[in-house]
Short mmCIF file of N, CA and C in Angstrom, two decimals:
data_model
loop_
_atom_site.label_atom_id
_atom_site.label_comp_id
_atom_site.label_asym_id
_atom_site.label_seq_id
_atom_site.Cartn_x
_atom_site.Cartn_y
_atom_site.Cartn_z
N UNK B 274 66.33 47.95 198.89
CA UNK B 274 66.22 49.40 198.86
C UNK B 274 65.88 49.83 197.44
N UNK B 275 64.62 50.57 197.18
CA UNK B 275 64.54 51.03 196.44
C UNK B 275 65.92 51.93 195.74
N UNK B 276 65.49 52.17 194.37
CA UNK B 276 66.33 53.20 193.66
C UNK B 276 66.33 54.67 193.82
N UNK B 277 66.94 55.95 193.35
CA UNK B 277 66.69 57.31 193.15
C UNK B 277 66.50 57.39 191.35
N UNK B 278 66.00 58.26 191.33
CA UNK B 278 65.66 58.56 189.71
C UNK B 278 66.89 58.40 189.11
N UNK B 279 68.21 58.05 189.79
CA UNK B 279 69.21 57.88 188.48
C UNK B 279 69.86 56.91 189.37
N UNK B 280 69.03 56.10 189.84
CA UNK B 280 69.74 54.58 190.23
C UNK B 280 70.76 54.56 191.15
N UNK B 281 71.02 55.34 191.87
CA UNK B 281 71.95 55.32 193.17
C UNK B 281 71.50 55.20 194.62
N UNK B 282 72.01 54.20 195.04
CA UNK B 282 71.56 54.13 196.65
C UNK B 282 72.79 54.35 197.15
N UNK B 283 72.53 55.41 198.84
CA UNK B 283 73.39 56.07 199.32
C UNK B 283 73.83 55.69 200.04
N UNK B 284 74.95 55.22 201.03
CA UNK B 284 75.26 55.29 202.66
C UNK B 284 76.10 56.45 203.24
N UNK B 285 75.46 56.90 203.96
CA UNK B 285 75.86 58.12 205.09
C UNK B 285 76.46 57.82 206.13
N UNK B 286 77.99 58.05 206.25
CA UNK B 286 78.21 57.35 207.50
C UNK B 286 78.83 58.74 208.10
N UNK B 287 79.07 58.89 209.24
CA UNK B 287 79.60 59.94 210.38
C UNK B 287 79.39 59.55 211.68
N UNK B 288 80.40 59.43 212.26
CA UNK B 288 80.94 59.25 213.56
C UNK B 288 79.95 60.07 214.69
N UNK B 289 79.19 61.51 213.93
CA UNK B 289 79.24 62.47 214.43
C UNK B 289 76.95 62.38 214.58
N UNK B 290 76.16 62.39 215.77
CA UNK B 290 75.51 62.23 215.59
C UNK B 290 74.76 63.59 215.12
N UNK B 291 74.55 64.35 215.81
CA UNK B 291 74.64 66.18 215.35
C UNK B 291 74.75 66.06 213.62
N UNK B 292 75.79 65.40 212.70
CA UNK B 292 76.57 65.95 211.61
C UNK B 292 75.30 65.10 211.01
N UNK B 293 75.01 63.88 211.39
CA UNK B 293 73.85 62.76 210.56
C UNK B 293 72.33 63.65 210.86
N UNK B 294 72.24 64.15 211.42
CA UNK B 294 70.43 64.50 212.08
C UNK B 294 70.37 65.67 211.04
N UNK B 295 72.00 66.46 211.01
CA UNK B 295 71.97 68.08 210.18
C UNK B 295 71.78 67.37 208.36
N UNK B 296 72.53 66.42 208.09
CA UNK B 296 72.55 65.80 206.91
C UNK B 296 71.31 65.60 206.68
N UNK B 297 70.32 64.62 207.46
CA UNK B 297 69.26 64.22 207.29
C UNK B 297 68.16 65.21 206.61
N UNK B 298 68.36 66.63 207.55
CA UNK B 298 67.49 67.65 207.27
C UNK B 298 68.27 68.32 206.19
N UNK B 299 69.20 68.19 205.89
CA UNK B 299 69.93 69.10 204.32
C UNK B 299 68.85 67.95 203.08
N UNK B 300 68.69 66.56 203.47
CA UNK B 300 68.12 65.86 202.61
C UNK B 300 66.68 66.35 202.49
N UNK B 301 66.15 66.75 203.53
CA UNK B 301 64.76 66.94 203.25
C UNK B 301 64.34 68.24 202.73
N UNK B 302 64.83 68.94 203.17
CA UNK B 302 64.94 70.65 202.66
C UNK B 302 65.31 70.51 201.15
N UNK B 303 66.23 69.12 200.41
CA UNK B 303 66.41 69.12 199.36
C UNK B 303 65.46 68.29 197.98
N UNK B 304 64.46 68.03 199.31
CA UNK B 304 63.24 66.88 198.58
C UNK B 304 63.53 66.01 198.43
N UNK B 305 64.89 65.45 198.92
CA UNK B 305 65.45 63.63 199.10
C UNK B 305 64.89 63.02 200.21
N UNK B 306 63.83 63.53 200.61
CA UNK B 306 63.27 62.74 202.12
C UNK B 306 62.99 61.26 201.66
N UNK B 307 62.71 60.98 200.76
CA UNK B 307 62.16 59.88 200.67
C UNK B 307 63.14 58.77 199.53
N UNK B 308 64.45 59.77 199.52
CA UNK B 308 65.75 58.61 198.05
C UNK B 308 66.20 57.91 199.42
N UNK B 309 66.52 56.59 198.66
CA UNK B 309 67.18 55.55 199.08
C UNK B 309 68.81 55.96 199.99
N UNK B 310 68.75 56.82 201.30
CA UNK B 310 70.02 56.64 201.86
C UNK B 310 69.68 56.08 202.95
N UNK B 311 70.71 55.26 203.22
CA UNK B 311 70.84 54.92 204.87
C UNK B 311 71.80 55.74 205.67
N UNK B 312 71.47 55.87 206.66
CA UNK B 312 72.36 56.92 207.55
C UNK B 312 72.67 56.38 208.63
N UNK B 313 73.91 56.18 208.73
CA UNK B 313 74.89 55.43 209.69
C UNK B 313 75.91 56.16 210.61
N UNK B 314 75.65 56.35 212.05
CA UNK B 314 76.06 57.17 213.18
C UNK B 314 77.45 55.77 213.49
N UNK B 315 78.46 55.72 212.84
CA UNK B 315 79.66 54.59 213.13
C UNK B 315 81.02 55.59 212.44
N UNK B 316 82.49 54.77 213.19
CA UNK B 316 83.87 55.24 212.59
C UNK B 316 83.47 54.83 211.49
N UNK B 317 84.06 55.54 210.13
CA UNK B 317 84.48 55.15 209.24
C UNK B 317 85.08 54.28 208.71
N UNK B 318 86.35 53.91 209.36
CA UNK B 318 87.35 53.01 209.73
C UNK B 318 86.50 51.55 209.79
N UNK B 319 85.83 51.65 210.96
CA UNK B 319 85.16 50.30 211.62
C UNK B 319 84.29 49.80 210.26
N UNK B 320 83.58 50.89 210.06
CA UNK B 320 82.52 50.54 208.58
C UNK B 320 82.74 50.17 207.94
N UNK B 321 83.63 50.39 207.23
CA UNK B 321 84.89 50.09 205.79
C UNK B 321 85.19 48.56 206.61
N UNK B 322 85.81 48.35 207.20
CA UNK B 322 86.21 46.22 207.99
C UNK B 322 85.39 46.15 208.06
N UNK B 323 84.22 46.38 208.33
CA UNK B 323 82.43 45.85 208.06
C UNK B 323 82.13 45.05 207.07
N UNK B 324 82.37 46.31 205.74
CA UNK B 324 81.92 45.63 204.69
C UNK B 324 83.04 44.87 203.78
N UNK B 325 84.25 45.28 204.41
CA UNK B 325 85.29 44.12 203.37
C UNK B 325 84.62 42.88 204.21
N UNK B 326 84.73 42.65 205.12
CA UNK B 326 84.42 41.54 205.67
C UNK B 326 82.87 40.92 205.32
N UNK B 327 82.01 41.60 204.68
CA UNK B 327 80.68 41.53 204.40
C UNK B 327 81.01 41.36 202.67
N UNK B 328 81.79 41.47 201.98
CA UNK B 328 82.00 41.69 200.54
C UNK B 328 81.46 42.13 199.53
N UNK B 329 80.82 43.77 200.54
CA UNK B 329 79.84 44.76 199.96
C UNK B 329 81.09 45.69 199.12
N UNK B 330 80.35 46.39 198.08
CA UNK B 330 81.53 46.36 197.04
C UNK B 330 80.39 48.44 196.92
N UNK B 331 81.00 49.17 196.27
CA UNK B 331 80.39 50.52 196.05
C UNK B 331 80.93 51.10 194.64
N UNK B 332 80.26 51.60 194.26
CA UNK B 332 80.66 52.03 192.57
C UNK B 332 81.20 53.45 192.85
N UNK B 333 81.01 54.11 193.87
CA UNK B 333 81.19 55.47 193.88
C UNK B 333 81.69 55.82 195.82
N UNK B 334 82.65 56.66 195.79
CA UNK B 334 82.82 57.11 197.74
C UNK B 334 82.90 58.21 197.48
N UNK B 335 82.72 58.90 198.07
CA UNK B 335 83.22 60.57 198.74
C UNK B 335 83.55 60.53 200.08
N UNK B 336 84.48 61.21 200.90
CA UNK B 336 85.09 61.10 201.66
C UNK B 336 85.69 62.75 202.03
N UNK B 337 85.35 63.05 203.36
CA UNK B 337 85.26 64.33 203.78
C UNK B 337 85.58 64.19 205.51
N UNK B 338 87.17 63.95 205.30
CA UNK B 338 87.29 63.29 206.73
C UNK B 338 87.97 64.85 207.52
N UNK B 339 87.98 64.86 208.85
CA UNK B 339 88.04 66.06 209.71
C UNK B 339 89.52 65.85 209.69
N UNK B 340 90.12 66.86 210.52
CA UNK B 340 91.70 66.80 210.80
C UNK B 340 91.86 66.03 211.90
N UNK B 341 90.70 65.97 212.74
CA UNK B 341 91.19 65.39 214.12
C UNK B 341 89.25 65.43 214.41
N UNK B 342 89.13 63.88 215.65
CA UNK B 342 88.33 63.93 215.42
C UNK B 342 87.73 62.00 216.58
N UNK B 343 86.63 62.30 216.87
CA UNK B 343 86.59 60.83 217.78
C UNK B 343 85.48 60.03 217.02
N UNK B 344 85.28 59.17 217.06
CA UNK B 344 84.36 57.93 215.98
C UNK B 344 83.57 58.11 217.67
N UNK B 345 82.67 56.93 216.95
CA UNK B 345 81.09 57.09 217.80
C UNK B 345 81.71 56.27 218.71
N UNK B 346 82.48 55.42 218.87
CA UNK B 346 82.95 55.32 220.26
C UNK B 346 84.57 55.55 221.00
N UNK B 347 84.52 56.71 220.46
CA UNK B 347 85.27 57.32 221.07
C UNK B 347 86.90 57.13 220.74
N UNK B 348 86.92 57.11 219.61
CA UNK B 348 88.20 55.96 218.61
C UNK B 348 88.54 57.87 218.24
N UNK B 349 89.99 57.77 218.18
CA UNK B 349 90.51 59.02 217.94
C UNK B 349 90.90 58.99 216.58
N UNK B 350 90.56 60.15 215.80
CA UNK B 350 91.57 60.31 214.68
C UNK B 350 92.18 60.88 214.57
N UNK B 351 93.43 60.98 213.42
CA UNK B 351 94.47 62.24 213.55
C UNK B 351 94.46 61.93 211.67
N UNK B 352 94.18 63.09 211.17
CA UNK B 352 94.02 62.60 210.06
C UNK B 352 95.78 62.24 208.96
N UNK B 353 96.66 62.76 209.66
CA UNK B 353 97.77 62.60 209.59
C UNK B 353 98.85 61.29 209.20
N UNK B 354 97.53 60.90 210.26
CA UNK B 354 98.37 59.21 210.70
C UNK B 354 96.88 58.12 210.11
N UNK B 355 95.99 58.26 210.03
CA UNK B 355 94.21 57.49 210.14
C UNK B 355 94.28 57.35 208.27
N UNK B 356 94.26 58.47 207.53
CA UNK B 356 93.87 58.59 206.12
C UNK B 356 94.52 57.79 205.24
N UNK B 357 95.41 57.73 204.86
CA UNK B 357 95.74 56.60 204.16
C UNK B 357 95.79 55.19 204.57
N UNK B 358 95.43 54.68 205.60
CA UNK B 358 95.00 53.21 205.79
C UNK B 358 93.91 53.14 205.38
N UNK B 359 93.30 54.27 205.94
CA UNK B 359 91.04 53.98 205.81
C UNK B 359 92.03 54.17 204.29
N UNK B 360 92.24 54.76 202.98
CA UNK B 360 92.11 54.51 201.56
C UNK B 360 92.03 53.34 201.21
N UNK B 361 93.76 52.87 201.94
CA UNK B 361 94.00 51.40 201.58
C UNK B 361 92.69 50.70 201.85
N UNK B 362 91.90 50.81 202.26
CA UNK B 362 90.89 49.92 203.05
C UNK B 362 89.65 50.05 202.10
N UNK B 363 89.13 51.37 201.87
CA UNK B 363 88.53 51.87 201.05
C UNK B 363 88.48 51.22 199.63
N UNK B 364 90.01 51.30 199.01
CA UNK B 364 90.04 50.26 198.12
C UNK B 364 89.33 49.01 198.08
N UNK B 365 89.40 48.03 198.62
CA UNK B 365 89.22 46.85 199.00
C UNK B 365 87.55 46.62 198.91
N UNK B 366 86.86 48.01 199.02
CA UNK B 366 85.19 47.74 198.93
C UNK B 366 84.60 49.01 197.73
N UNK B 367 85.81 48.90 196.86
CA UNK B 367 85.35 49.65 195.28
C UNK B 367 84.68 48.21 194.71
N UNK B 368 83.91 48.44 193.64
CA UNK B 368 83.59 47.76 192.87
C UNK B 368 84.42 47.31 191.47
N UNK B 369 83.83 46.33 191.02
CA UNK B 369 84.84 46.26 189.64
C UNK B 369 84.92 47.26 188.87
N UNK B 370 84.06 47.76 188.14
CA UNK B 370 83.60 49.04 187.97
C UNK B 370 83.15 50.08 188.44
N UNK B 371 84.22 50.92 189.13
CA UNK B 371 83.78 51.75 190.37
C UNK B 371 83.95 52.89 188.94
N UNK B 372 83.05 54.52 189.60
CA UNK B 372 82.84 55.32 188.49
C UNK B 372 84.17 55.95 189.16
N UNK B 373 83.92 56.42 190.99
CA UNK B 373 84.59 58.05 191.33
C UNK B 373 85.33 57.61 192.91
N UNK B 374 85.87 58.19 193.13
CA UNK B 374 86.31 58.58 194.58
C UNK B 374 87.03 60.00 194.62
N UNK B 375 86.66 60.47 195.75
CA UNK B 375 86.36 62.07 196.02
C UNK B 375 86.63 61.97 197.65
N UNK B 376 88.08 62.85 197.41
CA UNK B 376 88.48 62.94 198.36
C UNK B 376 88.29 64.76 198.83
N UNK B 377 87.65 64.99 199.62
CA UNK B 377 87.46 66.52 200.09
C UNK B 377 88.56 67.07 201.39
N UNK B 378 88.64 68.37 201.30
CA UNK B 378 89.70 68.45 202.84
C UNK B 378 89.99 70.28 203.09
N UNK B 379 89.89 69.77 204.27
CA UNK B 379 89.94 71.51 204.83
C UNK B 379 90.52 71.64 205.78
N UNK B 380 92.16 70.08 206.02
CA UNK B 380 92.76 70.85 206.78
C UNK B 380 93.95 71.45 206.58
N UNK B 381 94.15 72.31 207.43
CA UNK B 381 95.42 73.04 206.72
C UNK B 381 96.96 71.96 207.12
N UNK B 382 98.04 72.56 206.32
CA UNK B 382 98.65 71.41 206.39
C UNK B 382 98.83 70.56 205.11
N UNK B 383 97.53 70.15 204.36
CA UNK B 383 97.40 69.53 202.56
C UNK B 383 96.99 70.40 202.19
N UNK B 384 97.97 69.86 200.65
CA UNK B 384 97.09 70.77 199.51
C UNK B 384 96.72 69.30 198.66
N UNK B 385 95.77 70.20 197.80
CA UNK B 385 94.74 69.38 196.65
C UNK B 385 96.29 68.20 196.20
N UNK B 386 97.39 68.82 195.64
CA UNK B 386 98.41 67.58 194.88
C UNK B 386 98.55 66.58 196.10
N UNK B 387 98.73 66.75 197.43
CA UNK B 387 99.32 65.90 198.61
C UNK B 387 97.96 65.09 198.55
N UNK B 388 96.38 65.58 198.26
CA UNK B 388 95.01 64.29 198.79
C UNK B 388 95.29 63.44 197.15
N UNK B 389 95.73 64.21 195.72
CA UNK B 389 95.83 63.48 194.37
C UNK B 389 96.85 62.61 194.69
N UNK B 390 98.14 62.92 195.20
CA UNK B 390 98.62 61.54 195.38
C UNK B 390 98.51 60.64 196.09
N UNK B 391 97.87 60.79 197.68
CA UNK B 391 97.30 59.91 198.14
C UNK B 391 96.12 59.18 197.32
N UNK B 392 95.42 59.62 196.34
CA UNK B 392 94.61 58.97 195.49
C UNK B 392 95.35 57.63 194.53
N UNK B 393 96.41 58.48 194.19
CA UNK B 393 96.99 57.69 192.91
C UNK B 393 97.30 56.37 193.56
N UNK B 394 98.06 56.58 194.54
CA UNK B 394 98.75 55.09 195.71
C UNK B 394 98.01 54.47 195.46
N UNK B 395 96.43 54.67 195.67
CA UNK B 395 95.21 53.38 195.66
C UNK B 395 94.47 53.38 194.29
N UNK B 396 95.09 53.80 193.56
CA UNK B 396 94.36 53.86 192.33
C UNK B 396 95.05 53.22 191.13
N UNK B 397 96.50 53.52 191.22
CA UNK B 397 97.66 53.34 190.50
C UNK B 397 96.96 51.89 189.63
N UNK B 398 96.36 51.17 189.50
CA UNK B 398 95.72 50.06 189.00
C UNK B 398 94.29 50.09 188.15
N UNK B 399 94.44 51.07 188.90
CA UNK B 399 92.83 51.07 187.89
C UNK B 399 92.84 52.08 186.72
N UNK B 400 91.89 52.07 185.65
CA UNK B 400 91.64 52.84 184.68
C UNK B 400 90.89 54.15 185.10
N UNK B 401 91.31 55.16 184.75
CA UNK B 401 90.96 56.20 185.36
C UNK B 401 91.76 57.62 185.01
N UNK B 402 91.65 58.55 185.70
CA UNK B 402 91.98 59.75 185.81
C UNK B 402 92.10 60.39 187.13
N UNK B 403 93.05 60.94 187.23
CA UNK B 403 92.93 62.00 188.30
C UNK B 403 93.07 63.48 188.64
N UNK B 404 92.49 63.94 188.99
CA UNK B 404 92.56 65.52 189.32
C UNK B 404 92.11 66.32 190.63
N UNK B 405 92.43 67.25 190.78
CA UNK B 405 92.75 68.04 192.01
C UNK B 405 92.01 69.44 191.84
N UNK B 406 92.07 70.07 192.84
CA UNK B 406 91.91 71.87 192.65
C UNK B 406 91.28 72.07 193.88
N UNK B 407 90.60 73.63 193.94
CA UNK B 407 90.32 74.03 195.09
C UNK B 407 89.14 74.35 195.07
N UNK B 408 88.50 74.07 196.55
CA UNK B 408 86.64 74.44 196.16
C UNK B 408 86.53 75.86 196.75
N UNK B 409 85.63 76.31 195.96
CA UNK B 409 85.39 78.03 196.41
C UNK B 409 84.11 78.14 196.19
N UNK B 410 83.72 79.37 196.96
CA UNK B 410 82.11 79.89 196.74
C UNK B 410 82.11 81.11 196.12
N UNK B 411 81.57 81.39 195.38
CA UNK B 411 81.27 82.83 194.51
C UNK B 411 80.54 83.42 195.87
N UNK B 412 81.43 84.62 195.67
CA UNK B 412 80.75 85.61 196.82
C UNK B 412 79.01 86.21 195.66
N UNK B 413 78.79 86.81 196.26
CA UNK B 413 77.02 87.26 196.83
C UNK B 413 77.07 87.93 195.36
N UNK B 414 78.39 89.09 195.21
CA UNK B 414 78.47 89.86 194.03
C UNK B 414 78.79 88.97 192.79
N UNK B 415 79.19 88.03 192.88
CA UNK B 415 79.44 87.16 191.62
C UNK B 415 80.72 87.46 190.88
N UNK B 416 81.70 88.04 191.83
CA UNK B 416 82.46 88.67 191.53
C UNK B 416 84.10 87.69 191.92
N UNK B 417 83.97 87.70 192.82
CA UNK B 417 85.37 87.05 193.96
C UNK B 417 84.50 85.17 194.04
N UNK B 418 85.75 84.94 194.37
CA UNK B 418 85.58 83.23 194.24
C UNK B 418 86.20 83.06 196.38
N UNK B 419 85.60 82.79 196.62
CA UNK B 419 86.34 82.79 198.19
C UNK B 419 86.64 81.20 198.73
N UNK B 420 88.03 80.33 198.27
CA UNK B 420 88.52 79.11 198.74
C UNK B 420 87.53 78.67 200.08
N UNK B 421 87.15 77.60 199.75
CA UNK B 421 87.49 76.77 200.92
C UNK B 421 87.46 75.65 201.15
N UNK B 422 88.24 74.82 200.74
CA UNK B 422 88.75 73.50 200.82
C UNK B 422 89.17 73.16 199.82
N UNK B 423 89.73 72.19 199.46
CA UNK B 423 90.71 71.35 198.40
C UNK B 423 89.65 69.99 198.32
N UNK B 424 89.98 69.13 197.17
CA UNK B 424 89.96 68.26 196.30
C UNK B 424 90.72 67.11 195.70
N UNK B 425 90.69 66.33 195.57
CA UNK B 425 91.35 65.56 194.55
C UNK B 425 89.58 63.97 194.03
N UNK B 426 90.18 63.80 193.24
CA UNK B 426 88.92 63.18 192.68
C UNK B 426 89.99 62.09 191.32
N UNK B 427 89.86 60.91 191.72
CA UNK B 427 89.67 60.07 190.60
C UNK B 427 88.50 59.30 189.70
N UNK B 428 88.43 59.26 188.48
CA UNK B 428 86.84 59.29 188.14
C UNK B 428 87.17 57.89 186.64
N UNK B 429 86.53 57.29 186.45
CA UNK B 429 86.67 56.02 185.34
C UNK B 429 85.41 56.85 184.01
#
């Protein structure tokens, strides 16, 4: 696979086929039609034992998992009970030098400190940093900041 102008190749994974076809076209509308992602309609879960078992390794994850939710075959999640194993797991296919992991979330129930310490658990070893906060959109007036979703992010 070729490179992108700053050397990153992508994998797209979602359970969700709708969520990959809408991604696809956010890529092209963004003039990435043609950067190096692969786009993968599979659980998360399953993907991640894929590649430990493959001893594919990633310098960088983001992770934007639903509250509840079925994998492409029909594998249930509850993000309650599912999220911190897929981390533990997650771990296991960082690289030696991994830069980030980016944990996103919008369900209610966590806040940004509850996804930072689920970070730290799998991080607690590595060199790094961690931090949290809340994502918002500047309303239209540039005025009001309007929440919506939380964060946590460890970064080397």
């Amino acid at each position: 696979v070729s490179q992108s102008r700053y050397g990153a190749e992508v994998t797209h994974i979602d359970a969700s086929k709708p969520s990959v076809a809408r991604a696809k076209e956010n890529a092209f509308l963004s003039g990435l039609a043609e950067a190096p992602i692969r786009w993968i309609v599979d659980d998360a879960l399953d993907f991640v034992r894929r590649e430990i078992k493959r001893g594919n390794k990633y310098d960088g994850i983001i992770l934007d998992p639903p509250s509840f939710g079925r994998g492409a075959k029909g594998q249930v999640w509850k993000i309650e009970e599912d999220l911190l194993p897929l981390l533990k797991r997650i771990k296991q296919i960082l690289s030696d030098n991994p830069v980030a992991l980016v944990l996103n979330g919008y369900s209610s129930g966590y806040s940004s400190t509850t996804y930072k310490q689920l970070l730290k658990t799998i991080t607690k070893d590595l060199n790094g940093e961690l931090s949290c906060g809340e994502l918002a959109i500047k309303e239209s007036s540039g005025v009001r900041l309007l929440t919506s979703g939380i964060f946590a992010r460890w970064e080397n």
